[in-house]
Structures are given as structure tokens and as C-alpha cells.
Amino acid sequence: MSDPALACCTPLSGTAMSAEQAEQVAPLLKALADPVRLRLMSLIASSASGEACVCDLNDAFDLTQATISHHLKVLHSAGLLDREKRGVWVYYAVRPAALRAVAGLFETAVPA
Amino acid sequence: MSDPALACCTPLSGTAMSAEQAEQVAPLLKALADPVRLRLMSLIASSASGEACVCDLNDAFDLTQATISHHLKVLHSAGLLDREKRGVWVYYAVRPAALRAVAGLFETAVPA
DNA sequence: GGATGACATAGACAGGCGTCGATGTCTGAA
DNA sequence: TTCAGACATCGACGCCTGTCTATGTCATCC
């Protein structure tokens, strides 16, 4: 798979989604469907600079550094996070396109 | 838990979500994070009457009736589907409030 | 009452997932 | 060169999940 985050924008309502579309979007939801990963995404997305250092993320949880690293890898592999190494530190940033793909599932399904 | 679908509306960006909020929303995403369940939701949401009979849903998949029943139970337990028995048939309908809770995660995160 | 059909439940199996401790890799400083 | 720190990877463990077959429950029709 090249870029999972390219799955896009077939809302739940309207016309039924195809099996292929479901197979594309499900991994994104699966990556988000964990409390720790949700908080990781939230922490990164809500940081002032739009990115966060792994060292800071580790401190926010009562989990091993290996576990946090694993969750970040899952989010990165799903295409939800960008990874950039700067010196000794590694910074993760959310990929808006990926979030938009997931949001597309619900937008017309839930008219305000 | 009484009603999982009551978890609501803390977007990913903005301020970081609490551990409790993450624990509330994650089960909703986990219920949706499966290709079969995504298609089930889509089929039900996109049907003209807003609901669907299990007999029709079974035909849309190459899976056992027991497996479809299992997936419907997962979605129902998560609060994403309403269940109503009418005579011999059982109809499922999407709960807009539950979908709205999930959509709230992404709305401000993705300004149009 | 008995048969049939729609749906749920139970039990079993393989595979995936979250977590950990231990170890590896790379960078910057002494 | 050596050391220390930041992060990733490995291997292992228990648990959860998706699927199946078999069986149960309930409503309808004869």
C-alpha cells in the first residue's frame, strides 16, 4: 500500500460504500480506535507548534517508552502522522489530509 | 456502561482530550473500525427508510448469518444502531446522536 | 400441535493487539 | 574514542476479535 491516507470522502449515508472503500477506510479508524492513540493524536494536534516531541509525549502517559513508540508507529504507518527527526529528537505532526479522509465519513451523515 | 453513544464532541485539535474522554470515544471508533461493520452502517444509513432488515443485510455479504448477527450486535452494543423486532423480522437503524459524537472528533480539526 | 423460517447465542479456533523488559541504533558531547 | 541519552526494534505474554458450525428461541403458517 502506498498511502493509506488517500482513502477519501465517501460518507456513511447517501449511497452505500463499496467493499473496497470500506477496506481502505477501516485501517484509519482502527489506528484511531485506541484510547492511548486518540490522546496521542489529540496532544499532537493541540500543541501550539502543531507537532510534538516523543520525549514530551512519553511524559503524558503512564506507559513504557516502548509502548508509546509502538503506538506512534501505528499512527505513522496508517498515514495519520508525519515523522521528522531533528538531532536527537523525533517530532510527530498530524497529517490533515488523513484526518479529512476520516471526517468525510461523517460530514454529510450528520447535517448540522 | 449505560449509553456509550453519549460520549461527545471533543475535537482532536483545540485542547487536548482527557484520558476519560478518550476511553469514552475509543469504543465507538473500535466498533466502526471493521470493513464489514462500516459497510453495514453504510447500507443501513443509505437505505431509503433509514433502516434495514437483517435478511437484506445478510445477502449483501459473503459471510455467515451468524457472523453478520455478531457484527450487528457489536454496533448495537456500542450504541451506534437501534434494534427493533417486527414480527419475524428485525430492523436496525442508525442512531444519529452516536454518529454525531464521533463526527465531533473531527469537525473543528478539519476546517472546510 | 408441528413444521418452517428469521435471527440470536454458544463454543471453538486462528490470528491480531497492547503491553512489557531487554536490546539495538544513532546522535551529540566530553 | 568513549559515553550518555533519545528513540526504535525484538521477542514474549495474555487477551481480544473475526469467523465458523451447531444449536437455541421465537413468531408465523399449515
Short mmCIF file of C-alpha atoms (C1' of nucleotides) in Angstrom, two decimals:
data_model
loop_
_atom_site.label_atom_id
_atom_site.label_comp_id
_atom_site.label_asym_id
_atom_site.label_seq_id
_atom_site.Cartn_x
_atom_site.Cartn_y
_atom_site.Cartn_z
CA MET A 1 0.00 0.00 0.00
CA SER A 2 1.40 3.38 -0.89
CA ASP A 3 -0.57 5.90 1.10
CA PRO A 4 -3.44 4.72 3.24
CA ALA A 5 -4.45 8.27 3.99
CA LEU A 6 -5.64 8.77 0.45
CA ALA A 7 -8.83 6.90 1.19
CA CYS A 8 -11.35 9.64 0.99
CA CYS A 9 -14.67 11.07 1.49
CA THR A 10 -17.44 8.55 0.98
CA PRO A 11 -19.91 9.43 3.69
CA LEU A 12 -21.77 6.73 5.54
CA SER A 13 -25.14 7.91 4.31
CA GLY A 14 -26.04 8.79 0.77
CA THR A 15 -25.07 5.83 -1.35
CA ALA A 16 -23.72 2.65 0.20
CA MET A 17 -19.95 2.38 0.19
CA SER A 18 -18.20 -0.36 -1.72
CA ALA A 19 -16.25 -3.15 -0.12
CA GLU A 20 -13.05 -1.63 -1.47
CA GLN A 21 -13.78 1.73 0.10
CA ALA A 22 -14.54 0.06 3.42
CA GLU A 23 -11.25 -1.81 3.27
CA GLN A 24 -9.44 1.47 2.68
CA VAL A 25 -11.01 3.49 5.48
CA ALA A 26 -11.20 0.81 8.15
CA PRO A 27 -7.43 0.81 8.86
CA LEU A 28 -7.55 4.53 9.57
CA LEU A 29 -10.36 4.04 12.07
CA LYS A 30 -8.60 1.05 13.56
CA ALA A 31 -5.49 3.14 14.12
CA LEU A 32 -7.58 5.74 15.92
CA ALA A 33 -9.64 3.23 17.89
CA ASP A 34 -7.43 3.14 20.96
CA PRO A 35 -7.56 5.49 23.93
CA VAL A 36 -3.81 5.97 24.02
CA ARG A 37 -3.56 6.71 20.31
CA LEU A 38 -6.53 9.06 20.49
CA ARG A 39 -4.80 11.03 23.22
CA LEU A 40 -1.55 11.00 21.27
CA MET A 41 -3.32 12.45 18.25
CA SER A 42 -5.04 14.98 20.47
CA LEU A 43 -1.83 16.02 22.20
CA ILE A 44 -0.03 16.49 18.91
CA ALA A 45 -2.90 18.25 17.18
CA SER A 46 -3.49 20.62 20.07
CA SER A 47 0.13 21.61 20.59
CA ALA A 48 0.98 25.18 19.70
CA SER A 49 3.51 24.28 17.03
CA GLY A 50 1.35 21.55 15.52
CA GLU A 51 3.96 18.97 16.33
CA ALA A 52 5.25 17.20 19.42
CA CYS A 53 8.48 15.61 20.55
CA VAL A 54 8.36 11.98 21.61
CA CYS A 55 10.05 12.88 24.87
CA ASP A 56 7.10 15.10 25.82
CA LEU A 57 4.55 12.51 24.74
CA ASN A 58 6.19 9.86 26.90
CA ASP A 59 5.71 12.00 29.97
CA ALA A 60 1.98 12.33 29.37
CA PHE A 61 1.35 8.62 29.85
CA ASP A 62 1.95 6.02 32.49
CA LEU A 63 3.31 3.64 29.90
CA THR A 64 6.68 2.36 28.79
CA GLN A 65 8.62 4.31 26.20
CA ALA A 66 8.49 1.18 24.03
CA THR A 67 4.70 1.16 24.16
CA ILE A 68 4.40 4.83 23.19
CA SER A 69 6.85 4.25 20.37
CA HIS A 70 4.72 1.35 19.19
CA HIS A 71 1.53 3.44 19.17
CA LEU A 72 3.26 6.24 17.29
CA LYS A 73 4.42 3.75 14.72
CA VAL A 74 0.86 2.50 14.24
CA LEU A 75 -0.40 6.04 13.68
CA HIS A 76 2.51 6.78 11.35
CA SER A 77 2.01 3.58 9.36
CA ALA A 78 -1.67 4.42 8.91
CA GLY A 79 -0.65 7.75 7.41
CA LEU A 80 -2.11 9.78 10.24
CA LEU A 81 1.19 11.20 11.49
CA ASP A 82 4.28 12.66 9.86
CA ARG A 83 7.64 11.85 11.39
CA GLU A 84 10.70 14.09 11.38
CA LYS A 85 13.98 13.54 13.14
CA ARG A 86 15.83 16.63 14.28
CA GLY A 87 19.09 15.88 16.01
CA VAL A 88 18.43 13.54 18.87
CA TRP A 89 14.73 14.23 19.00
CA VAL A 90 11.89 12.97 16.85
CA TYR A 91 8.85 15.13 16.15
CA TYR A 92 5.45 13.90 15.05
CA ALA A 93 2.83 16.05 13.33
CA VAL A 94 -0.70 15.22 12.23
CA ARG A 95 -1.46 14.86 8.53
CA PRO A 96 -4.57 16.97 7.89
CA ALA A 97 -5.36 15.06 4.69
CA ALA A 98 -5.66 11.83 6.62
CA LEU A 99 -7.98 13.33 9.21
CA ARG A 100 -10.02 14.83 6.41
CA ALA A 101 -10.44 11.41 4.85
CA VAL A 102 -11.92 10.10 8.08
CA ALA A 103 -14.03 13.19 8.65
CA GLY A 104 -15.52 12.72 5.20
CA LEU A 105 -17.20 9.60 6.52
CA PHE A 106 -19.38 11.61 8.84
CA GLU A 107 -19.83 15.05 7.36
CA THR A 108 -22.93 14.53 5.23
CA ALA A 109 -24.09 11.79 7.54
CA VAL A 110 -24.57 14.40 10.21
CA PRO A 111 -26.08 17.58 8.87
CA ALA A 112 -25.65 20.29 11.49
CA MET B 1 -21.99 1.43 30.97
CA SER B 2 -25.37 2.96 30.25
CA ASP B 3 -25.09 4.68 26.92
CA PRO B 4 -21.72 4.72 25.18
CA ALA B 5 -23.08 6.97 22.46
CA LEU B 6 -23.30 9.86 24.87
CA ALA B 7 -19.59 10.47 24.54
CA CYS B 8 -19.50 13.73 22.72
CA CYS B 9 -17.81 16.34 20.82
CA THR B 10 -14.27 16.95 21.99
CA PRO B 11 -12.40 17.58 18.77
CA LEU B 12 -8.90 16.24 18.30
CA SER B 13 -7.40 19.67 17.94
CA GLY B 14 -8.05 22.63 20.20
CA THR B 15 -7.35 21.47 23.73
CA ALA B 16 -6.00 18.01 24.43
CA MET B 17 -8.63 15.48 25.39
CA SER B 18 -8.61 13.83 28.76
CA ALA B 19 -7.95 10.16 29.36
CA GLU B 20 -11.59 9.71 30.33
CA GLN B 21 -12.84 11.25 27.13
CA ALA B 22 -10.52 9.03 25.12
CA GLU B 23 -11.82 5.97 26.94
CA GLN B 24 -15.37 7.00 26.07
CA VAL B 25 -14.88 7.65 22.37
CA ALA B 26 -12.47 4.83 21.57
CA PRO B 27 -15.12 2.08 21.79
CA LEU B 28 -17.24 3.89 19.21
CA LEU B 29 -14.31 4.05 16.81
CA LYS B 30 -13.40 0.46 17.56
CA ALA B 31 -16.92 -0.63 16.65
CA LEU B 32 -16.62 1.22 13.34
CA ALA B 33 -13.08 0.07 12.62
CA ASP B 34 -14.01 -3.01 10.62
CA PRO B 35 -14.75 -3.18 6.90
CA VAL B 36 -17.85 -5.32 7.37
CA ARG B 37 -19.29 -3.10 10.07
CA LEU B 38 -18.52 0.02 8.05
CA ARG B 39 -20.47 -1.41 5.14
CA LEU B 40 -23.29 -2.44 7.44
CA MET B 41 -23.54 1.10 8.78
CA SER B 42 -23.38 2.46 5.25
CA LEU B 43 -26.05 0.10 3.98
CA ILE B 44 -28.41 0.95 6.81
CA ALA B 45 -27.74 4.68 6.69
CA SER B 46 -28.17 4.87 2.94
CA SER B 47 -31.38 2.88 2.76
CA ALA B 48 -34.47 4.84 1.78
CA SER B 49 -36.35 4.13 5.00
CA GLY B 50 -33.35 4.77 7.22
CA GLU B 51 -33.48 1.22 8.47
CA ALA B 52 -32.68 -2.23 7.13
CA CYS B 53 -33.84 -5.78 7.73
CA VAL B 54 -31.25 -8.33 8.75
CA CYS B 55 -32.37 -10.60 5.95
CA ASP B 56 -31.37 -7.98 3.38
CA LEU B 57 -28.07 -7.27 5.10
CA ASN B 58 -27.16 -10.94 5.06
CA ASP B 59 -27.47 -11.05 1.30
CA ALA B 60 -25.03 -8.19 0.84
CA PHE B 61 -22.11 -10.15 2.29
CA ASP B 62 -20.37 -13.40 1.62
CA LEU B 63 -20.43 -14.25 5.29
CA THR B 64 -22.41 -16.50 7.58
CA GLN B 65 -25.65 -15.23 9.08
CA ALA B 66 -24.10 -15.77 12.49
CA THR B 67 -21.18 -13.51 11.62
CA ILE B 68 -23.44 -10.71 10.39
CA SER B 69 -25.51 -11.08 13.54
CA HIS B 70 -22.34 -10.77 15.58
CA HIS B 71 -21.29 -7.57 13.82
CA LEU B 72 -24.75 -6.07 14.25
CA LYS B 73 -24.57 -6.87 17.93
CA VAL B 74 -21.23 -5.08 18.22
CA LEU B 75 -22.64 -1.97 16.55
CA HIS B 76 -25.76 -2.15 18.69
CA SER B 77 -23.80 -2.61 21.92
CA ALA B 78 -21.68 0.42 21.05
CA GLY B 79 -24.86 2.47 20.75
CA LEU B 80 -24.46 3.05 17.03
CA LEU B 81 -27.55 1.12 15.96
CA ASP B 82 -31.11 0.84 17.19
CA ARG B 83 -32.79 -2.54 17.08
CA GLU B 84 -36.50 -3.20 16.56
CA LYS B 85 -38.23 -6.51 16.08
CA ARG B 86 -41.33 -6.51 13.91
CA GLY B 87 -42.93 -9.88 13.57
CA VAL B 88 -40.38 -12.33 12.31
CA TRP B 89 -38.01 -9.68 11.05
CA VAL B 90 -35.53 -7.47 12.88
CA TYR B 91 -34.76 -3.97 11.69
CA TYR B 92 -31.69 -1.93 12.53
CA ALA B 93 -31.45 1.85 12.24
CA VAL B 94 -28.52 4.19 12.82
CA ARG B 95 -28.51 6.43 15.89
CA PRO B 96 -27.67 9.91 14.66
CA ALA B 97 -26.57 11.02 18.12
CA ALA B 98 -23.87 8.36 18.17
CA LEU B 99 -22.56 9.31 14.77
CA ARG B 100 -22.58 12.93 15.82
CA ALA B 101 -20.42 12.08 18.82
CA VAL B 102 -17.81 10.58 16.54
CA ALA B 103 -18.09 13.35 13.98
CA GLY B 104 -17.42 15.84 16.76
CA LEU B 105 -13.92 14.46 16.97
CA PHE B 106 -13.06 15.73 13.54
CA GLU B 107 -15.23 18.75 12.85
CA THR B 108 -13.05 21.55 14.19
CA ALA B 109 -9.97 19.51 13.43
CA VAL B 110 -10.77 19.88 9.77
CA PRO B 111 -11.99 23.33 8.90
CA ALA B 112 -13.57 23.21 5.48
"C1'" DG C 1 -49.58 -29.13 17.80
"C1'" DG C 2 -45.95 -29.47 14.37
"C1'" DA C 3 -43.11 -27.52 10.81
"C1'" DT C 4 -40.66 -23.70 8.83
"C1'" DG C 5 -38.08 -19.70 8.65
"C1'" DA C 6 -35.63 -15.47 10.86
"C1'" DC C 7 -32.47 -14.31 13.99
"C1'" DA C 8 -29.53 -14.88 18.28
"C1'" DT C 9 -26.38 -17.47 21.11
"C1'" DA C 10 -22.68 -20.84 22.39
"C1'" DG C 11 -18.37 -22.86 21.77
"C1'" DA C 12 -14.08 -23.30 19.29
"C1'" DC C 13 -10.29 -21.89 16.57
"C1'" DA C 14 -6.61 -18.93 14.43
"C1'" DG C 15 -4.81 -14.59 14.21
"C1'" DG C 16 -4.17 -9.83 15.81
"C1'" DC C 17 -3.32 -6.44 19.53
"C1'" DG C 18 -1.49 -3.92 23.73
"C1'" DT C 19 2.00 -4.16 26.90
"C1'" DC C 20 6.33 -5.22 28.82
"C1'" DG C 21 11.61 -5.89 29.54
"C1'" DA C 22 15.71 -6.19 27.02
"C1'" DT C 23 18.46 -4.79 23.41
"C1'" DG C 24 19.87 -2.24 19.24
"C1'" DT C 25 20.91 2.18 16.67
"C1'" DC C 26 22.03 6.71 16.15
"C1'" DT C 27 23.34 11.46 17.71
"C1'" DG C 28 25.82 14.83 20.29
"C1'" DA C 29 29.07 15.86 23.88
"C1'" DA C 30 33.19 15.08 26.69
"C1'" DT D 1 37.08 7.17 21.17
"C1'" DT D 2 34.00 6.67 24.68
"C1'" DC D 3 29.82 7.73 26.99
"C1'" DA D 4 25.01 9.04 27.73
"C1'" DG D 5 20.64 9.86 26.14
"C1'" DA D 6 16.57 9.51 22.69
"C1'" DC D 7 14.11 6.54 20.20
"C1'" DA D 8 13.19 2.09 17.62
"C1'" DT D 9 13.03 -2.86 17.42
"C1'" DC D 10 12.64 -7.67 19.18
"C1'" DG D 11 10.56 -11.43 21.47
"C1'" DA D 12 7.23 -12.90 24.66
"C1'" DC D 13 2.97 -12.94 27.19
"C1'" DG D 14 -2.20 -12.70 27.92
"C1'" DC D 15 -6.21 -11.02 25.98
"C1'" DC D 16 -9.43 -9.68 22.47
"C1'" DT D 17 -11.54 -10.34 17.83
"C1'" DG D 18 -13.49 -12.29 13.43
"C1'" DT D 19 -15.09 -16.30 11.65
"C1'" DC D 20 -17.16 -20.71 11.57
"C1'" DT D 21 -20.56 -24.77 12.78
"C1'" DA D 22 -24.06 -26.17 15.66
"C1'" DT D 23 -27.85 -25.17 18.39
"C1'" DG D 24 -31.42 -22.39 20.66
"C1'" DT D 25 -35.53 -19.19 20.63
"C1'" DC D 26 -39.43 -17.14 18.87
"C1'" DA D 27 -43.15 -15.95 15.54
"C1'" DT D 28 -45.93 -17.49 11.76
"C1'" DC D 29 -48.46 -20.75 8.97
"C1'" DC D 30 -50.43 -25.43 7.98
#
